Short mmCIF file of N, CA and C in Angstrom, two decimals:
data_model
loop_
_atom_site.label_atom_id
_atom_site.label_comp_id
_atom_site.label_asym_id
_atom_site.label_seq_id
_atom_site.Cartn_x
_atom_site.Cartn_y
_atom_site.Cartn_z
N MET J 1 -113.88 -74.22 -22.69
CA MET J 1 -113.21 -75.34 -21.98
C MET J 1 -112.06 -74.82 -21.09
N ARG J 2 -112.09 -75.18 -19.86
CA ARG J 2 -111.04 -74.80 -18.92
C ARG J 2 -109.99 -75.91 -18.86
N ARG J 3 -108.78 -75.55 -19.21
CA ARG J 3 -107.62 -76.49 -19.12
C ARG J 3 -106.90 -76.28 -17.83
N ASP J 4 -106.01 -77.23 -17.53
CA ASP J 4 -105.24 -77.11 -16.28
C ASP J 4 -103.77 -76.66 -16.65
N VAL J 5 -103.02 -76.20 -15.63
CA VAL J 5 -101.72 -75.72 -15.83
C VAL J 5 -100.77 -76.79 -16.34
N PHE J 6 -101.06 -78.05 -16.03
CA PHE J 6 -100.20 -79.13 -16.46
C PHE J 6 -100.19 -79.26 -17.99
N GLN J 7 -101.39 -78.99 -18.59
CA GLN J 7 -101.50 -79.00 -20.04
C GLN J 7 -100.69 -77.85 -20.66
N ALA J 8 -100.69 -76.77 -19.99
CA ALA J 8 -99.96 -75.61 -20.46
C ALA J 8 -98.45 -75.83 -20.57
N VAL J 9 -97.89 -76.33 -19.45
CA VAL J 9 -96.43 -76.49 -19.41
C VAL J 9 -95.94 -77.77 -20.05
N ALA J 10 -96.84 -78.60 -20.54
CA ALA J 10 -96.52 -79.84 -21.23
C ALA J 10 -95.82 -79.52 -22.60
N ASP J 11 -96.07 -78.39 -23.13
CA ASP J 11 -95.56 -78.07 -24.48
C ASP J 11 -94.33 -77.06 -24.35
N PRO J 12 -93.19 -77.35 -24.98
CA PRO J 12 -92.08 -76.45 -24.94
C PRO J 12 -92.33 -75.09 -25.46
N THR J 13 -93.14 -74.95 -26.47
CA THR J 13 -93.41 -73.61 -27.00
C THR J 13 -94.21 -72.76 -25.95
N ARG J 14 -95.11 -73.39 -25.28
CA ARG J 14 -95.85 -72.65 -24.26
C ARG J 14 -94.95 -72.26 -23.09
N ARG J 15 -94.03 -73.19 -22.72
CA ARG J 15 -93.05 -72.84 -21.70
C ARG J 15 -92.20 -71.71 -22.16
N GLY J 16 -91.83 -71.68 -23.43
CA GLY J 16 -91.05 -70.55 -23.96
C GLY J 16 -91.85 -69.24 -23.90
N ILE J 17 -93.07 -69.33 -24.22
CA ILE J 17 -93.91 -68.10 -24.17
C ILE J 17 -93.98 -67.55 -22.74
N LEU J 18 -94.17 -68.48 -21.78
CA LEU J 18 -94.23 -68.03 -20.39
C LEU J 18 -92.90 -67.44 -19.99
N ASP J 19 -91.81 -67.99 -20.43
CA ASP J 19 -90.47 -67.43 -20.11
C ASP J 19 -90.33 -65.99 -20.63
N ILE J 20 -90.79 -65.76 -21.87
CA ILE J 20 -90.71 -64.45 -22.46
C ILE J 20 -91.61 -63.43 -21.78
N LEU J 21 -92.86 -63.90 -21.42
CA LEU J 21 -93.81 -63.01 -20.82
C LEU J 21 -93.45 -62.76 -19.32
N SER J 22 -92.63 -63.63 -18.70
CA SER J 22 -92.27 -63.31 -17.32
C SER J 22 -91.35 -62.10 -17.24
N GLU J 23 -90.71 -61.73 -18.34
CA GLU J 23 -89.83 -60.55 -18.40
C GLU J 23 -90.70 -59.32 -18.50
N GLN J 24 -91.63 -59.36 -19.46
CA GLN J 24 -92.53 -58.20 -19.66
C GLN J 24 -93.67 -58.56 -20.58
N PRO J 25 -94.75 -57.86 -20.54
CA PRO J 25 -95.85 -58.09 -21.49
C PRO J 25 -95.49 -57.92 -22.90
N ARG J 26 -96.00 -58.70 -23.79
CA ARG J 26 -95.69 -58.57 -25.28
C ARG J 26 -97.00 -58.81 -25.99
N ASN J 27 -96.97 -58.34 -27.27
CA ASN J 27 -98.15 -58.66 -28.10
C ASN J 27 -97.79 -59.89 -28.89
N VAL J 28 -98.74 -60.50 -29.54
CA VAL J 28 -98.52 -61.83 -30.23
C VAL J 28 -97.51 -61.70 -31.32
N ASN J 29 -97.43 -60.58 -32.02
CA ASN J 29 -96.41 -60.37 -33.07
C ASN J 29 -94.99 -60.49 -32.46
N GLU J 30 -94.80 -59.82 -31.30
CA GLU J 30 -93.48 -59.84 -30.64
C GLU J 30 -93.16 -61.26 -30.21
N LEU J 31 -94.18 -61.99 -29.67
CA LEU J 31 -93.94 -63.38 -29.25
C LEU J 31 -93.61 -64.22 -30.45
N ALA J 32 -94.31 -64.07 -31.62
CA ALA J 32 -94.13 -64.88 -32.78
C ALA J 32 -92.65 -64.71 -33.31
N ASP J 33 -92.12 -63.55 -33.11
CA ASP J 33 -90.72 -63.26 -33.56
C ASP J 33 -89.71 -64.22 -32.92
N ASN J 34 -90.05 -64.82 -31.75
CA ASN J 34 -89.14 -65.68 -31.05
C ASN J 34 -89.27 -67.17 -31.39
N PHE J 35 -90.17 -67.46 -32.33
CA PHE J 35 -90.41 -68.89 -32.60
C PHE J 35 -90.42 -69.11 -34.18
N LYS J 36 -90.10 -70.27 -34.53
CA LYS J 36 -90.12 -70.67 -35.94
C LYS J 36 -91.44 -71.23 -36.27
N MET J 37 -92.48 -70.44 -36.13
CA MET J 37 -93.88 -70.88 -36.50
C MET J 37 -94.65 -69.58 -36.80
N SER J 38 -95.83 -69.81 -37.37
CA SER J 38 -96.63 -68.75 -37.79
C SER J 38 -97.31 -67.99 -36.60
N ARG J 39 -97.65 -66.73 -36.84
CA ARG J 39 -98.37 -65.99 -35.84
C ARG J 39 -99.66 -66.68 -35.36
N PRO J 40 -100.43 -67.27 -36.31
CA PRO J 40 -101.67 -67.93 -35.86
C PRO J 40 -101.32 -69.16 -34.94
N ALA J 41 -100.21 -69.80 -35.23
CA ALA J 41 -99.83 -70.97 -34.36
C ALA J 41 -99.47 -70.41 -32.97
N VAL J 42 -98.74 -69.31 -32.88
CA VAL J 42 -98.41 -68.73 -31.54
C VAL J 42 -99.69 -68.32 -30.87
N SER J 43 -100.65 -67.77 -31.65
CA SER J 43 -101.91 -67.35 -31.09
C SER J 43 -102.64 -68.52 -30.45
N LYS J 44 -102.57 -69.63 -31.06
CA LYS J 44 -103.23 -70.88 -30.51
C LYS J 44 -102.62 -71.24 -29.19
N HIS J 45 -101.29 -71.15 -29.13
CA HIS J 45 -100.62 -71.45 -27.86
C HIS J 45 -101.05 -70.46 -26.77
N VAL J 46 -101.06 -69.18 -27.16
CA VAL J 46 -101.54 -68.14 -26.16
C VAL J 46 -102.93 -68.40 -25.74
N LYS J 47 -103.80 -68.84 -26.68
CA LYS J 47 -105.13 -69.16 -26.29
C LYS J 47 -105.22 -70.28 -25.20
N ILE J 48 -104.42 -71.35 -25.40
CA ILE J 48 -104.37 -72.37 -24.39
C ILE J 48 -103.88 -71.87 -23.07
N LEU J 49 -102.86 -71.02 -23.09
CA LEU J 49 -102.29 -70.42 -21.79
C LEU J 49 -103.36 -69.59 -21.17
N LYS J 50 -104.18 -68.87 -21.93
CA LYS J 50 -105.24 -68.09 -21.43
C LYS J 50 -106.32 -68.99 -20.72
N GLU J 51 -106.63 -70.12 -21.39
CA GLU J 51 -107.62 -71.03 -20.84
C GLU J 51 -107.15 -71.70 -19.59
N CYS J 52 -105.85 -71.76 -19.43
CA CYS J 52 -105.24 -72.31 -18.17
C CYS J 52 -105.04 -71.32 -17.07
N GLY J 53 -105.33 -70.01 -17.45
CA GLY J 53 -105.21 -68.99 -16.47
C GLY J 53 -103.77 -68.51 -16.26
N LEU J 54 -102.86 -68.87 -17.10
CA LEU J 54 -101.49 -68.47 -17.03
C LEU J 54 -101.11 -67.18 -17.81
N VAL J 55 -102.05 -66.78 -18.64
CA VAL J 55 -101.85 -65.57 -19.45
C VAL J 55 -103.14 -64.85 -19.54
N SER J 56 -103.06 -63.54 -19.43
CA SER J 56 -104.26 -62.68 -19.70
C SER J 56 -103.84 -61.65 -20.67
N THR J 57 -104.84 -61.13 -21.39
CA THR J 57 -104.55 -60.08 -22.41
C THR J 57 -105.26 -58.79 -22.01
N VAL J 58 -104.56 -57.74 -22.39
CA VAL J 58 -105.09 -56.39 -22.10
C VAL J 58 -104.98 -55.62 -23.43
N LYS J 59 -106.06 -54.98 -23.77
CA LYS J 59 -106.09 -54.20 -25.01
C LYS J 59 -105.54 -52.76 -24.76
N GLN J 60 -104.53 -52.42 -25.47
CA GLN J 60 -103.89 -51.05 -25.39
C GLN J 60 -103.89 -50.53 -26.74
N GLY J 61 -104.75 -49.59 -27.07
CA GLY J 61 -104.93 -49.06 -28.40
C GLY J 61 -105.39 -50.14 -29.36
N ARG J 62 -104.69 -50.36 -30.43
CA ARG J 62 -105.05 -51.41 -31.37
C ARG J 62 -104.39 -52.71 -31.07
N GLU J 63 -103.51 -52.76 -30.04
CA GLU J 63 -102.75 -53.97 -29.77
C GLU J 63 -103.35 -54.61 -28.52
N ARG J 64 -103.20 -55.96 -28.46
CA ARG J 64 -103.53 -56.78 -27.29
C ARG J 64 -102.25 -57.28 -26.76
N TYR J 65 -101.96 -56.97 -25.45
CA TYR J 65 -100.73 -57.39 -24.81
C TYR J 65 -101.00 -58.57 -23.85
N CYS J 66 -100.12 -59.52 -23.95
CA CYS J 66 -100.23 -60.70 -23.10
C CYS J 66 -99.42 -60.47 -21.84
N HIS J 67 -100.01 -60.85 -20.76
CA HIS J 67 -99.32 -60.77 -19.43
C HIS J 67 -99.29 -62.20 -18.83
N ALA J 68 -98.19 -62.51 -18.19
CA ALA J 68 -98.01 -63.79 -17.54
C ALA J 68 -98.70 -63.71 -16.11
N ASN J 69 -99.43 -64.73 -15.76
CA ASN J 69 -100.00 -64.89 -14.42
C ASN J 69 -99.33 -66.14 -13.84
N LEU J 70 -98.14 -65.94 -13.37
CA LEU J 70 -97.33 -67.08 -12.91
C LEU J 70 -97.71 -67.72 -11.55
N ASP J 71 -98.63 -67.08 -10.85
CA ASP J 71 -99.08 -67.58 -9.59
C ASP J 71 -99.64 -69.02 -9.79
N ARG J 72 -100.31 -69.23 -10.89
CA ARG J 72 -100.91 -70.50 -11.11
C ARG J 72 -99.89 -71.66 -11.19
N LEU J 73 -98.61 -71.33 -11.43
CA LEU J 73 -97.60 -72.36 -11.47
C LEU J 73 -97.35 -73.01 -10.08
N GLY J 74 -97.84 -72.34 -9.06
CA GLY J 74 -97.76 -72.91 -7.67
C GLY J 74 -98.42 -74.24 -7.63
N GLU J 75 -99.44 -74.43 -8.37
CA GLU J 75 -100.09 -75.79 -8.42
C GLU J 75 -99.12 -76.89 -8.85
N ILE J 76 -98.32 -76.60 -9.76
CA ILE J 76 -97.30 -77.56 -10.20
C ILE J 76 -96.23 -77.80 -9.17
N ALA J 77 -95.83 -76.65 -8.54
CA ALA J 77 -94.80 -76.74 -7.46
C ALA J 77 -95.31 -77.60 -6.34
N LEU J 78 -96.59 -77.53 -5.95
CA LEU J 78 -97.15 -78.39 -4.90
C LEU J 78 -97.08 -79.83 -5.26
N TRP J 79 -97.41 -80.10 -6.56
CA TRP J 79 -97.43 -81.45 -7.02
C TRP J 79 -96.06 -82.08 -7.04
N VAL J 80 -95.11 -81.26 -7.49
CA VAL J 80 -93.69 -81.78 -7.56
C VAL J 80 -93.15 -81.93 -6.13
N HIS J 81 -93.56 -81.06 -5.19
CA HIS J 81 -93.06 -81.13 -3.80
C HIS J 81 -93.35 -82.53 -3.14
N GLN J 82 -94.55 -83.07 -3.45
CA GLN J 82 -94.87 -84.36 -2.81
C GLN J 82 -93.93 -85.47 -3.32
N TYR J 83 -93.51 -85.37 -4.56
CA TYR J 83 -92.57 -86.37 -5.06
C TYR J 83 -91.16 -86.11 -4.60
N ARG J 84 -90.80 -84.86 -4.38
CA ARG J 84 -89.53 -84.52 -3.83
C ARG J 84 -89.41 -85.14 -2.41
N ARG J 85 -90.47 -85.03 -1.63
CA ARG J 85 -90.42 -85.62 -0.25
C ARG J 85 -90.31 -87.10 -0.34
N PHE J 86 -91.05 -87.74 -1.30
CA PHE J 86 -91.00 -89.17 -1.51
C PHE J 86 -89.51 -89.62 -1.80
N TRP J 87 -88.92 -88.96 -2.78
CA TRP J 87 -87.52 -89.33 -3.15
C TRP J 87 -86.53 -89.01 -2.09
N ASN J 88 -86.68 -87.94 -1.41
CA ASN J 88 -85.79 -87.60 -0.27
C ASN J 88 -85.85 -88.70 0.76
N THR J 89 -87.02 -89.19 1.08
CA THR J 89 -87.14 -90.28 2.09
C THR J 89 -86.52 -91.51 1.56
N ARG J 90 -86.69 -91.84 0.30
CA ARG J 90 -86.16 -93.04 -0.27
C ARG J 90 -84.59 -92.96 -0.29
N LEU J 91 -84.08 -91.79 -0.65
CA LEU J 91 -82.65 -91.65 -0.71
C LEU J 91 -82.00 -91.63 0.65
N ASP J 92 -82.75 -91.14 1.67
CA ASP J 92 -82.21 -91.19 3.07
C ASP J 92 -82.23 -92.61 3.58
N LYS J 93 -83.17 -93.41 3.19
CA LYS J 93 -83.10 -94.84 3.57
C LYS J 93 -81.98 -95.54 2.88
N LEU J 94 -81.75 -95.21 1.59
CA LEU J 94 -80.63 -95.85 0.87
C LEU J 94 -79.34 -95.45 1.54
N GLU J 95 -79.18 -94.20 1.84
CA GLU J 95 -77.92 -93.72 2.56
C GLU J 95 -77.71 -94.45 3.81
N TYR J 96 -78.74 -94.64 4.63
CA TYR J 96 -78.67 -95.36 5.92
C TYR J 96 -78.22 -96.85 5.61
N LEU J 97 -78.79 -97.47 4.64
CA LEU J 97 -78.44 -98.85 4.37
C LEU J 97 -77.00 -98.92 3.89
N LEU J 98 -76.59 -98.04 3.07
CA LEU J 98 -75.16 -98.03 2.58
C LEU J 98 -74.19 -97.76 3.70
N LYS J 99 -74.45 -96.91 4.62
CA LYS J 99 -73.59 -96.66 5.73
C LYS J 99 -73.59 -97.93 6.71
N GLU J 100 -74.74 -98.48 6.84
CA GLU J 100 -74.83 -99.71 7.68
C GLU J 100 -73.96 -100.80 7.03
N GLU J 101 -74.01 -100.97 5.72
CA GLU J 101 -73.20 -101.98 5.05
C GLU J 101 -71.75 -101.66 5.14
N ASP J 102 -71.37 -100.39 5.14
CA ASP J 102 -69.93 -100.05 5.26
C ASP J 102 -69.45 -100.37 6.65
N ASN J 103 -70.26 -100.22 7.69
CA ASN J 103 -69.91 -100.51 9.05
C ASN J 103 -69.72 -102.02 9.33
N LYS J 104 -70.22 -102.87 8.50
CA LYS J 104 -70.07 -104.31 8.73
C LYS J 104 -68.70 -104.85 8.35
#
């Protein structure tokens, strides 16, 4: 099942995992040390991030290291940008009306 990036960032734990992985790759044990949950629970979050394309894993010896693929977050930035334009337009209109009211 392929999930989308919005599902990934909807959860604070997954956002935290992405924050940690943005600094450097880590294995699941290292990730789990940063959260008050079991290693299997962190593994489930990593699995969802992998399904969303935000994390990939590379085997190095006996360890699997998780790497962040943050380019996919651009999808969210584009979505947010359309609402930023909407609100900027609305706020500009409000500012215009308030200035017009002050001039009366």
